[in-house]
Amino acid sequence: MTTYAAERPLQPAWRGLIGFNMFTALALGAGGWFLGAWIGGQIAVGNDYLIATDQNDVGILMGYLFGLIGWLGGLGFFNYPVSRLLGRPATVREKESGGAARYFTLCTDHKVVGIQYFFGVGIFFFIGGLNAMLMRTELLRPVERAWPAGQYLSLMSLHGTMMIMMTSAFILGPFGNYFVPLMIGARRMAFPRIEALTFWLVPPAGLILLSAIAFGGIPTGWTGYAPLGTEGRSGMDAYIFAFMLIGLSLTLTGINLLTTILTMRAPGLTWTRLPIFVWGVLSTSILMALAAPVLIAALLMELMDRAANTSFYLTSSGGSPYLYENLFWFFGHPEVYILALPGFGIVLEILPVFARKPLWGYKLAVAGMLGVTFLSFMVWQHHLFVSGMNSGLRPFYMLTTELISIPTGFIFLNAMGTLWHGRIRFTVPMLFALAFFFNFLIGGLSGIFLSDVPSDVTTHGSYFVMAHFHYTIMGGLVFAFFAAVYYWLPKMTGVVLNERLGKIHFWLMFVFFNLTFFPLFAAGFLDMPRRVSTYAPSLQTLNDFVSASAFVLGSSMLIFIANLIYSLVFARIPAAENPWASRGLEWQVPTPVPLENFERIPIVNSGPYEYGVEGAPPTATLGPVAVPAAGS
Ligand code: HEM
Ligand SMILES: [Cu+2]
């Protein structure tokens, strides 16, 4: 049974600060850190394996753990379990009618969580972007200048880890949480409190990662390879703890979305009527639920090696760093599809709306997504081609990797079939969706060179790899993210984003993205190595060009932020209920979306892409239906 929080009486604004919210959480989190660090210090006394180093990993890790507990307690995550233990009745919803304060606390409304994700992840993504600007500043000169080698390495690791951590839920966090219930005709997610938890794990993960700066930095890049990961300074504890929190958040997000989609679809929403974005979310959720726990396990062992004197990854006492590489990439490869698949979902969702045609080859698209999901668990050793793997295994992993291009190719076929003879409207979301295909094609084609053993042996560890994965992640996922932003933000915020600023943002980002990263393929072939701040002097002109382009690329984000502030704070032009004339169920509800989403659960009549199809019924029946009288 559902119960609702009573409307609270009016009170002065400052009173809102007292209670279970983000500010209390920060205070308790900081207090917890000191308590934990002190307890850790007590534990460490007399353990000679710790005395041998000049740092106390136990203290730091206990600090993070207690800090996390304080943070979650301050947000009110323990109230409900405790009240259940005391025998109070079960409730589903929490703090859903709290005005703006909802956004700063544990709120179980999936729409609030979506917006929390949008801003929360956005802030850390921006910090990751600033790191990139600092690196490109250093790379203006072929010799060491602003940062000594070790600091550059740390900066690079912070950038890479922050970006991967934050973009793992870049689309599922804001848009999966906000729109999946609306698109499947549900009132909420299957596990609303867990949904809130998945978000509130992200800010501590970001802050803890940043704290690595204070503890000697991260020497390993985003992959945390042993034995360096075990031997590195305490900054590695920050890396491990933060990435584990993200692993936990991803696992829970996956399970929650999977359960929601499997069990809460409205009547009439058959598998062949499911919006393609929801299929993208479904396949991503499978990957999250199966791969992210492996990351947690791999990192937990590294943590134990550092703090509890175990030796899972230490050759000196019988462990194997090779084990780490295998476990890490067993997560890491599915992870790249955790990044890519939601992007496929978004662009295929958007193309039919702006081409005014049904999605071409719907079933092929579903098969493509599920094919990618399945195959992505069978390719991880392509990251180990040059790590001393049994060379007899190489052909197998080369084959499976190249096979993945087949289901991925389906997505491109869908796009071409949908665009063919369409009446295309070049709106901002459509431009971003089209750019996705352009960029991802280059990313995918360069990936073939890396899946092929002979060419991987020569390009591995060079800027070729760097260019490849920025084309897929930034050119793919980040462009798809902005397509979703411009497409859905009018529904989420109730106001229109400025179209002209949107177009300036798009063109700057598209042109300068390509100018930044395309030359890096050449830099790779010319042997510019990854992860170091120095390079051959002959490559300086190329690098200066890249850095200059990167700075313009970075500034295009400022135009987006300006647009956001201008449109949301100053202009506030109300958005129409269905501004793109979309058939999607999420556009058939009022703006702003009511707390309960639907007055009654809709009945779905047809698929969401039947644009221009003669006699297609409306997507769903939303109003009251006449119930036939008994006996008639
Ligand atoms: C303005 C945009 C960006 C620029 C200019 C940029 C630049 C760079 C540079 C210079 C490096 C280090 C290269 C090296 O020394 O090896 C790097 C590494 C990396 N970047 Fe970016 N980047 C950008 C955006 C992104 C985005 C959006 C993501 C992911 C969402 C991302 C993920 C990574 C990763 C995973 C690494 C590798 C870290 C490692 O080797 O461990 N970057 N980037
Ligand atoms: Cu891979």
XYZ file of C-alpha atoms and ligand atoms in Angstrom:
676
model
C 0.000 0.000 0.000
C 1.211 3.511 -0.767
C 1.242 6.253 1.833
C 2.208 9.838 1.235
C 4.091 12.356 3.297
C 1.717 15.024 4.619
C 2.104 18.557 3.200
C 4.422 20.414 5.534
C 3.401 23.741 7.064
C 5.154 26.901 5.816
C 8.392 27.688 7.672
C 11.279 30.119 7.313
C 13.718 29.119 4.599
C 16.700 28.511 6.913
C 14.741 25.885 8.819
C 14.943 23.774 5.701
C 18.687 23.398 6.304
C 18.088 21.481 9.513
C 17.120 17.869 9.056
C 18.121 15.062 6.754
C 19.619 16.706 3.680
C 22.807 17.257 1.741
C 24.190 19.819 4.170
C 23.774 17.566 7.193
C 25.261 14.804 5.070
C 28.351 16.884 4.299
C 28.841 17.691 7.975
C 28.387 14.096 9.137
C 30.507 12.883 6.233
C 33.402 15.123 7.270
C 32.983 14.113 10.923
C 32.877 10.461 9.909
C 36.106 10.915 7.987
C 38.010 12.085 11.043
C 36.515 9.422 13.280
C 37.325 6.696 10.761
C 40.844 7.966 10.201
C 41.428 7.950 13.955
C 40.078 4.403 14.369
C 42.173 3.319 11.390
C 45.190 4.864 13.075
C 44.546 2.788 16.201
C 44.193 -0.395 14.164
C 47.428 0.266 12.324
C 49.548 0.565 15.471
C 52.056 -2.230 15.682
C 51.462 -3.653 12.198
C 54.927 -3.679 10.744
C 53.753 -4.044 7.146
C 52.269 -0.557 7.517
C 55.136 0.884 9.509
C 57.437 0.070 6.607
C 55.669 2.750 4.535
C 55.263 6.395 5.442
C 51.525 6.350 4.883
C 48.600 4.715 6.671
C 46.264 3.184 4.109
C 44.102 1.638 6.831
C 43.429 5.054 8.350
C 42.563 6.597 5.006
C 40.274 3.780 3.948
C 38.501 3.718 7.318
C 38.108 7.480 6.958
C 36.373 7.054 3.611
C 34.173 4.263 4.962
C 33.004 6.174 8.024
C 32.672 9.327 5.969
C 30.383 7.464 3.581
C 28.274 6.132 6.442
C 27.967 9.646 7.868
C 27.000 11.018 4.460
C 24.272 8.431 3.905
C 23.034 8.813 7.475
C 22.855 12.583 7.060
C 20.725 12.139 3.978
C 18.348 9.905 5.912
C 19.110 6.564 4.292
C 19.025 4.733 7.614
C 15.696 6.173 8.825
C 13.546 3.763 6.888
C 15.378 0.539 7.752
C 15.397 1.597 11.397
C 11.706 2.465 11.409
C 10.928 -0.901 9.819
C 12.982 -2.633 12.499
C 10.892 -0.771 15.068
C 7.796 -2.286 13.494
C 6.421 0.776 11.646
C 4.399 0.088 8.483
C 6.002 -0.095 5.036
C 5.847 2.937 2.744
C 6.930 3.402 -0.846
C 7.442 7.114 -1.199
C 9.514 9.684 0.605
C 9.892 13.505 0.510
C 8.084 13.816 -2.774
C 6.270 17.053 -2.007
C 9.141 19.054 -0.560
C 9.459 21.940 -3.072
C 12.999 22.817 -4.158
C 14.378 21.134 -1.017
C 13.543 17.757 -2.583
C 16.558 18.080 -4.827
C 18.948 18.178 -1.896
C 17.811 15.094 -0.076
C 16.699 11.485 -0.401
C 13.634 11.777 -2.605
C 11.980 8.749 -4.174
C 10.319 10.533 -7.088
C 12.090 9.188 -10.185
C 11.752 12.585 -11.843
C 13.605 14.295 -9.008
C 16.350 11.657 -9.137
C 16.699 12.234 -12.878
C 17.261 15.946 -12.360
C 19.634 15.324 -9.441
C 21.689 13.129 -11.746
C 21.689 15.718 -14.511
C 23.214 18.409 -12.333
C 25.250 16.187 -10.004
C 27.003 14.242 -12.731
C 27.264 17.396 -14.828
C 29.363 19.175 -12.190
C 31.924 16.374 -11.975
C 31.954 16.000 -15.757
C 32.849 19.667 -15.957
C 35.728 19.162 -13.503
C 36.966 16.279 -15.661
C 36.823 18.626 -18.632
C 38.898 21.246 -16.822
C 41.557 18.584 -16.227
C 41.633 17.960 -19.967
C 42.251 21.657 -20.577
C 45.171 21.603 -18.129
C 46.685 18.608 -19.916
C 46.353 20.225 -23.310
C 48.103 23.271 -21.857
C 51.055 21.138 -20.841
C 51.119 19.479 -24.252
C 51.610 22.819 -26.007
C 55.346 22.175 -25.556
C 57.195 18.921 -26.234
C 59.208 19.287 -23.029
C 58.093 19.271 -19.426
C 56.792 22.696 -18.525
C 53.901 23.359 -16.144
C 53.719 19.937 -14.494
C 56.473 17.490 -13.612
C 55.950 14.030 -15.170
C 54.361 12.546 -12.047
C 51.833 15.333 -11.707
C 50.898 15.126 -15.372
C 50.313 11.406 -14.915
C 48.082 12.089 -11.940
C 46.155 14.762 -13.771
C 45.653 12.361 -16.668
C 44.461 9.613 -14.334
C 42.064 11.995 -12.616
C 40.665 13.112 -15.959
C 40.253 9.563 -17.278
C 38.799 8.085 -14.092
C 36.471 11.005 -13.444
C 35.177 10.891 -17.013
C 34.597 7.137 -17.028
C 32.991 7.226 -13.568
C 30.663 10.065 -14.418
C 29.712 9.087 -17.948
C 28.868 5.502 -16.939
C 25.454 6.770 -15.958
C 25.441 9.859 -18.168
C 22.289 8.834 -19.996
C 20.762 6.216 -17.720
C 21.116 8.450 -14.659
C 19.254 11.553 -15.825
C 17.144 10.179 -18.666
C 16.768 6.503 -17.768
C 15.476 7.400 -14.320
C 13.281 10.221 -15.548
C 11.813 8.712 -18.689
C 11.722 4.923 -18.406
C 8.711 4.934 -16.031
C 6.964 7.476 -18.271
C 7.729 5.528 -21.427
C 6.439 2.250 -20.050
C 3.355 3.783 -18.440
C 4.399 3.314 -14.807
C 4.133 5.631 -11.804
C 7.548 4.949 -10.339
C 10.559 2.658 -10.423
C 10.512 -0.811 -8.927
C 12.819 0.164 -6.024
C 12.499 3.924 -5.413
C 14.785 4.102 -2.368
C 17.497 2.158 -4.136
C 17.059 4.533 -7.052
C 17.755 7.472 -4.731
C 20.757 5.622 -3.302
C 22.304 5.104 -6.749
C 22.432 8.854 -7.180
C 23.616 9.745 -3.702
C 26.593 7.401 -4.065
C 27.867 9.502 -6.971
C 28.817 12.761 -5.161
C 30.936 10.988 -2.504
C 32.609 8.987 -5.287
C 33.500 12.198 -7.123
C 34.729 13.971 -3.995
C 36.750 10.986 -2.822
C 38.387 10.671 -6.229
C 39.360 14.338 -6.090
C 40.839 13.830 -2.619
C 43.536 11.698 -4.281
C 45.281 15.001 -4.998
C 45.928 15.378 -1.276
C 47.347 11.865 -0.890
C 50.004 11.670 -3.566
C 47.865 11.312 -6.682
C 47.078 8.377 -8.958
C 49.931 6.922 -11.027
C 48.028 4.202 -12.881
C 45.648 5.896 -15.316
C 41.988 4.957 -15.134
C 42.745 1.232 -15.193
C 44.487 0.949 -11.798
C 46.767 -1.888 -12.961
C 48.581 -3.963 -10.363
C 51.302 -4.006 -9.164
C 51.575 -0.212 -9.480
C 48.056 0.077 -8.075
C 49.193 -1.794 -4.982
C 52.484 0.006 -4.627
C 51.312 3.542 -5.398
C 50.821 6.190 -2.748
C 47.574 6.638 -0.814
C 45.936 8.437 -3.716
C 45.301 4.910 -4.972
C 43.032 4.317 -1.969
C 40.916 7.203 -3.177
C 40.808 5.756 -6.696
C 39.834 2.302 -5.414
C 37.195 3.484 -2.962
C 35.614 5.934 -5.400
C 35.481 3.478 -8.281
C 33.962 0.816 -5.989
C 31.175 3.228 -5.062
C 30.469 3.800 -8.733
C 30.505 0.030 -9.275
C 27.902 -0.328 -6.550
C 25.799 2.455 -7.997
C 25.908 0.881 -11.465
C 24.991 -2.565 -10.174
C 21.982 -1.224 -8.299
C 20.896 0.971 -11.217
C 21.047 -2.046 -13.505
C 18.981 -4.264 -11.222
C 16.429 -1.522 -10.590
C 15.889 -0.624 -14.241
C 15.805 -4.269 -15.279
C 13.140 -5.091 -12.709
C 11.139 -2.004 -13.628
C 11.116 -2.765 -17.341
C 10.417 -6.465 -16.872
C 7.576 -6.117 -14.415
C 5.960 -2.691 -14.621
C 4.985 -2.154 -18.249
C 1.469 -0.833 -18.857
C -1.148 -3.135 -20.385
C -0.714 -3.392 -24.131
C 2.985 -2.490 -24.035
C 4.237 -5.666 -25.686
C 7.934 -6.294 -26.358
C 7.574 -5.142 -29.967
C 5.986 -1.862 -28.888
C 8.665 -1.024 -26.342
C 10.413 2.253 -27.281
C 13.875 1.560 -28.668
C 15.435 3.740 -25.978
C 13.970 1.390 -23.373
C 15.554 -1.540 -25.224
C 18.854 0.323 -25.018
C 18.335 0.814 -21.281
C 17.401 -2.834 -20.856
C 20.542 -4.127 -22.542
C 22.727 -1.637 -20.678
C 21.137 -2.711 -17.405
C 22.018 -6.338 -18.105
C 25.637 -5.288 -18.619
C 25.633 -3.162 -15.481
C 24.154 -5.859 -13.290
C 26.587 -8.512 -14.543
C 29.822 -6.586 -15.101
C 29.961 -3.944 -12.368
C 30.094 -6.505 -9.497
C 33.288 -7.864 -11.065
C 34.819 -4.392 -10.824
C 33.898 -4.213 -7.152
C 35.501 -7.603 -6.523
C 38.668 -6.777 -8.472
C 39.116 -3.489 -6.627
C 38.304 -5.017 -3.255
C 41.213 -7.412 -3.722
C 43.504 -4.527 -4.649
C 42.304 -2.676 -1.562
C 43.076 -5.700 0.612
C 46.529 -6.005 -0.943
C 47.164 -2.420 0.071
C 45.611 -2.335 3.519
C 45.394 -5.888 4.846
C 48.656 -7.392 3.624
C 47.016 -9.935 1.296
C 48.715 -10.737 -2.009
C 46.154 -11.349 -4.701
C 48.112 -9.360 -7.249
C 51.665 -9.467 -5.865
C 53.996 -11.851 -7.664
C 56.475 -11.711 -4.775
C 54.069 -13.657 -2.577
C 52.296 -15.889 -5.068
C 49.734 -13.505 -6.576
C 49.406 -12.345 -10.168
C 49.051 -8.858 -11.629
C 47.764 -10.606 -14.749
C 44.720 -11.659 -12.705
C 43.957 -8.002 -12.099
C 44.124 -7.214 -15.797
C 41.717 -10.031 -16.589
C 39.241 -9.122 -13.896
C 39.448 -5.431 -14.697
C 38.755 -5.891 -18.397
C 36.057 -8.467 -17.765
C 34.302 -5.418 -16.368
C 36.057 -2.890 -18.557
C 34.979 -4.093 -21.931
C 31.276 -4.416 -21.076
C 31.788 -0.975 -19.535
C 32.521 0.529 -22.933
C 29.161 -0.792 -24.087
C 27.557 0.505 -20.905
C 28.732 3.823 -22.334
C 27.705 3.176 -25.934
C 24.372 1.333 -25.825
C 22.278 4.093 -24.219
C 23.618 6.315 -27.004
C 22.313 3.885 -29.635
C 18.965 3.979 -27.852
C 18.790 7.779 -27.822
C 19.683 8.359 -31.452
C 17.312 5.681 -32.741
C 14.609 7.182 -30.535
C 15.169 10.631 -31.998
C 15.637 9.882 -35.718
C 12.030 8.765 -36.446
C 10.620 11.832 -34.679
C 12.563 14.225 -36.887
C 12.406 12.174 -40.076
C 8.648 11.683 -39.646
C 8.971 8.027 -40.555
C 8.669 4.756 -38.653
C 11.923 3.404 -37.251
C 13.299 1.216 -40.022
C 14.086 -2.354 -38.918
C 12.895 -2.153 -35.311
C 13.556 -5.848 -34.698
C 16.982 -5.600 -36.270
C 17.809 -2.800 -33.845
C 16.713 -4.909 -30.875
C 18.736 -7.845 -32.193
C 21.725 -5.532 -32.623
C 21.543 -4.289 -29.048
C 21.108 -7.745 -27.565
C 23.874 -9.071 -29.817
C 26.271 -6.418 -28.580
C 25.279 -7.202 -24.988
C 25.971 -10.887 -25.427
C 29.238 -10.547 -27.338
C 30.688 -7.904 -25.073
C 31.397 -10.546 -22.426
C 33.566 -12.518 -24.840
C 36.131 -10.018 -26.004
C 37.926 -8.675 -22.945
C 41.316 -10.175 -23.723
C 41.734 -7.898 -26.722
C 43.046 -5.437 -24.133
C 45.761 -7.933 -23.257
C 47.129 -8.652 -26.736
C 50.493 -7.257 -25.713
C 50.355 -8.181 -22.005
C 51.982 -11.547 -22.493
C 48.815 -13.561 -23.008
C 48.965 -17.079 -24.429
C 49.391 -16.241 -28.097
C 47.140 -19.147 -29.099
C 44.236 -17.216 -27.588
C 44.783 -14.153 -29.743
C 42.867 -15.293 -32.857
C 39.790 -16.142 -30.799
C 39.586 -12.712 -29.209
C 40.370 -11.046 -32.501
C 37.445 -12.915 -34.062
C 34.921 -12.167 -31.311
C 35.949 -8.511 -31.314
C 35.508 -8.177 -35.037
C 32.171 -9.995 -34.822
C 30.833 -7.181 -32.645
C 30.939 -4.878 -35.643
C 28.057 -6.891 -37.120
C 25.389 -6.085 -34.496
C 26.807 -2.563 -34.244
C 26.416 -2.293 -38.003
C 22.704 -3.077 -37.598
C 22.279 0.214 -35.737
C 23.792 2.079 -38.689
C 21.459 0.239 -41.075
C 18.497 1.284 -38.913
C 19.602 4.863 -39.097
C 20.083 4.883 -42.839
C 16.790 3.102 -43.471
C 14.973 5.579 -41.233
C 16.529 8.654 -42.824
C 15.972 7.420 -46.391
C 13.263 9.558 -48.017
C 12.428 11.113 -44.660
C 11.219 14.699 -44.256
C 14.098 15.674 -42.048
C 13.864 18.569 -39.597
C 17.326 19.756 -38.616
C 16.556 20.662 -35.025
C 19.303 20.759 -32.406
C 18.594 17.250 -31.061
C 18.565 15.892 -34.617
C 21.907 17.533 -35.412
C 23.494 15.919 -32.372
C 21.968 12.555 -33.280
C 23.326 12.754 -36.839
C 26.754 13.800 -35.578
C 26.725 10.733 -33.343
C 26.720 8.492 -36.416
C 29.492 10.414 -38.117
C 31.762 10.311 -35.054
C 30.929 6.789 -34.001
C 31.678 5.539 -37.505
C 35.208 6.923 -37.270
C 35.519 5.522 -33.754
C 34.301 2.121 -34.912
C 36.493 1.945 -37.998
C 39.588 2.847 -35.983
C 38.561 0.128 -33.526
C 39.048 -2.478 -36.244
C 42.754 -1.585 -36.323
C 42.936 -2.200 -32.590
C 41.076 -5.506 -32.663
C 43.463 -6.762 -35.308
C 46.492 -8.214 -33.516
C 49.281 -7.167 -35.925
C 48.145 -3.562 -36.118
C 47.308 -3.433 -32.405
C 50.857 -4.430 -31.567
C 52.119 -1.292 -33.301
C 49.434 1.184 -32.242
C 48.894 0.003 -28.667
C 50.030 2.559 -26.117
C 50.083 5.358 -28.672
C 47.810 8.335 -29.281
C 45.984 6.238 -31.864
C 44.196 4.519 -28.981
C 43.559 7.894 -27.371
C 41.924 9.195 -30.546
C 39.914 5.983 -30.956
C 38.263 5.995 -27.585
C 37.592 9.715 -27.532
C 35.799 9.243 -30.862
C 33.594 6.533 -29.375
C 33.018 7.980 -25.903
C 33.041 11.686 -26.521
C 31.993 11.603 -30.179
C 29.421 8.907 -29.478
C 28.117 9.003 -25.940
C 28.576 12.707 -25.207
C 26.959 13.748 -28.496
C 24.055 11.355 -27.797
C 23.806 12.843 -24.318
C 23.368 16.330 -25.773
C 20.828 15.027 -28.279
C 18.854 13.763 -25.286
C 19.351 17.027 -23.394
C 17.934 19.187 -26.190
C 15.185 16.683 -26.914
C 13.919 16.002 -23.406
C 14.853 18.998 -21.274
C 11.678 20.891 -22.321
C 9.658 18.071 -20.738
C 11.869 17.872 -17.658
C 12.047 21.582 -16.919
C 8.908 22.921 -18.565
C 10.856 25.601 -20.461
C 12.262 25.873 -23.978
C 16.022 25.898 -24.534
C 17.246 28.669 -26.810
C 17.516 27.245 -30.327
C 20.132 29.655 -31.660
C 22.517 29.120 -28.750
C 21.860 25.412 -29.170
C 22.959 25.534 -32.792
C 26.080 27.541 -31.986
C 26.897 24.996 -29.304
C 26.387 22.149 -31.755
C 28.506 23.500 -34.588
C 31.376 24.569 -32.346
C 31.363 21.253 -30.549
C 31.090 19.167 -33.725
C 33.737 20.975 -35.754
C 36.243 21.394 -32.956
C 35.719 17.898 -31.613
C 36.864 16.555 -34.957
C 39.701 19.061 -35.238
C 40.877 18.065 -31.763
C 40.802 14.327 -32.087
C 41.270 13.480 -35.769
C 44.898 14.715 -35.886
C 45.631 12.465 -32.922
C 45.278 9.387 -35.128
C 48.247 10.765 -37.048
C 50.087 11.556 -33.824
C 49.602 7.896 -32.900
C 51.026 6.619 -36.177
C 53.943 8.993 -35.655
C 54.617 7.235 -32.345
C 53.422 9.767 -29.822
C 53.081 7.740 -26.599
C 50.116 7.908 -24.238
C 50.297 9.023 -20.616
C 53.515 11.083 -20.759
C 53.874 14.832 -20.978
C 56.795 14.899 -23.411
C 56.957 13.968 -27.084
C 59.181 14.284 -30.128
C 59.797 17.983 -30.968
C 58.747 17.344 -34.582
C 55.191 16.784 -33.341
C 54.833 20.191 -31.724
C 52.915 21.920 -34.536
C 50.408 19.073 -34.615
C 49.984 19.233 -30.853
C 49.630 22.987 -30.757
C 46.878 22.725 -33.348
C 45.167 20.038 -31.243
C 45.451 22.069 -28.048
C 44.046 25.195 -29.701
C 41.097 23.175 -31.030
C 40.611 21.581 -27.611
C 40.307 25.012 -26.001
C 37.540 25.996 -28.438
C 35.897 22.612 -27.853
C 36.033 23.302 -24.124
C 34.493 26.744 -24.567
C 31.565 25.256 -26.483
C 30.540 23.753 -23.126
C 30.409 27.270 -21.703
C 27.915 28.183 -24.413
C 25.784 25.256 -23.359
C 25.944 26.342 -19.725
C 25.084 29.897 -20.750
C 22.106 28.561 -22.676
C 20.990 26.560 -19.664
C 21.204 29.558 -17.339
C 19.616 31.935 -19.857
C 16.733 29.600 -20.687
C 16.037 28.203 -17.222
C 16.586 31.308 -15.123
C 15.969 34.357 -17.316
C 13.900 33.675 -20.432
C 11.683 30.893 -19.004
C 9.576 30.483 -22.165
C 7.061 27.752 -21.296
C 7.477 24.586 -23.394
C 4.539 23.118 -25.253
C 3.342 19.731 -24.034
C 4.626 17.954 -27.136
C 6.881 20.433 -28.972
C 8.372 17.898 -31.417
C 5.009 16.275 -32.242
C 6.353 12.962 -30.999
C 4.295 9.791 -30.582
C 6.294 8.759 -27.511
C 4.182 8.069 -24.435
C 6.383 10.381 -22.347
C 5.156 13.320 -24.466
C 1.469 12.549 -23.934
C 1.497 13.612 -20.267
C 1.159 17.229 -19.093
C 4.162 19.528 -18.548
C 5.285 19.721 -15.741
C 4.743 16.016 -15.275
C 2.371 15.414 -12.330
C 3.720 13.602 -9.266
C 1.843 10.436 -10.151
C 2.727 10.662 -13.878
C -0.592 9.254 -15.097
C -4.038 9.769 -13.645
C -4.664 6.160 -14.399
C -2.347 3.587 -15.905
C -2.522 4.059 -19.698
C -3.488 1.337 -22.142
C -1.020 1.104 -24.999
C -2.593 0.680 -28.442
C 0.283 0.756 -30.884
C 4.018 1.214 -31.341
C 5.626 4.602 -30.770
C 7.055 5.085 -34.272
C 4.072 4.882 -36.579
C 4.655 8.281 -38.140
C 2.684 8.800 -41.316
C 1.184 5.326 -41.067
C -2.372 5.362 -42.426
C -4.907 4.563 -39.687
C -2.416 4.184 -36.811
C -4.272 4.656 -33.502
C -2.893 7.052 -30.862
C 0.004 5.465 -28.964
C -2.051 5.013 -25.807
C -5.432 5.628 -24.241
C -4.874 7.952 -21.312
C -8.316 9.208 -20.354
C -10.934 7.200 -18.510
C -12.332 4.313 -20.559
C -15.998 3.371 -20.514
C -16.389 0.167 -18.546
C -19.128 -1.988 -20.056
C -22.008 -2.449 -17.633
C -22.232 -5.834 -15.999
C -24.061 -8.316 -18.162
C -23.985 -6.176 -21.321
C 37.502 18.542 -24.395
C 37.458 17.258 -24.424
C 38.629 16.350 -24.051
C 39.969 16.541 -24.220
C 40.677 17.733 -24.830
C 40.620 15.359 -23.692
C 41.994 15.163 -23.643
C 42.623 14.071 -23.103
C 44.045 13.939 -22.947
C 45.075 14.982 -23.368
C 44.275 12.727 -22.374
C 45.601 12.155 -21.935
C 46.387 11.577 -23.006
C 47.648 10.963 -22.494
O 48.570 11.678 -22.064
O 47.716 9.734 -22.532
C 43.004 12.092 -22.168
C 42.845 10.827 -21.623
C 41.598 10.243 -21.396
N 40.365 10.806 -21.615
Fe 40.032 12.647 -22.401
N 39.666 14.485 -23.224
C 38.440 15.060 -23.431
C 37.214 14.513 -23.107
C 37.012 13.244 -22.591
C 35.738 12.644 -22.352
C 34.393 13.314 -22.612
C 35.987 11.394 -21.856
C 35.006 10.331 -21.420
C 33.780 10.508 -21.240
C 37.406 11.212 -21.773
C 38.042 10.068 -21.314
C 39.398 9.901 -21.243
C 40.041 8.689 -20.773
C 39.337 7.425 -20.281
C 41.420 8.901 -20.869
C 42.521 7.889 -20.583
C 43.041 7.904 -19.251
C 44.090 6.841 -19.140
O 44.893 6.662 -20.056
O 44.060 6.170 -18.106
N 38.019 12.362 -22.221
N 42.013 12.941 -22.608
Cu 37.417 -3.788 -25.122
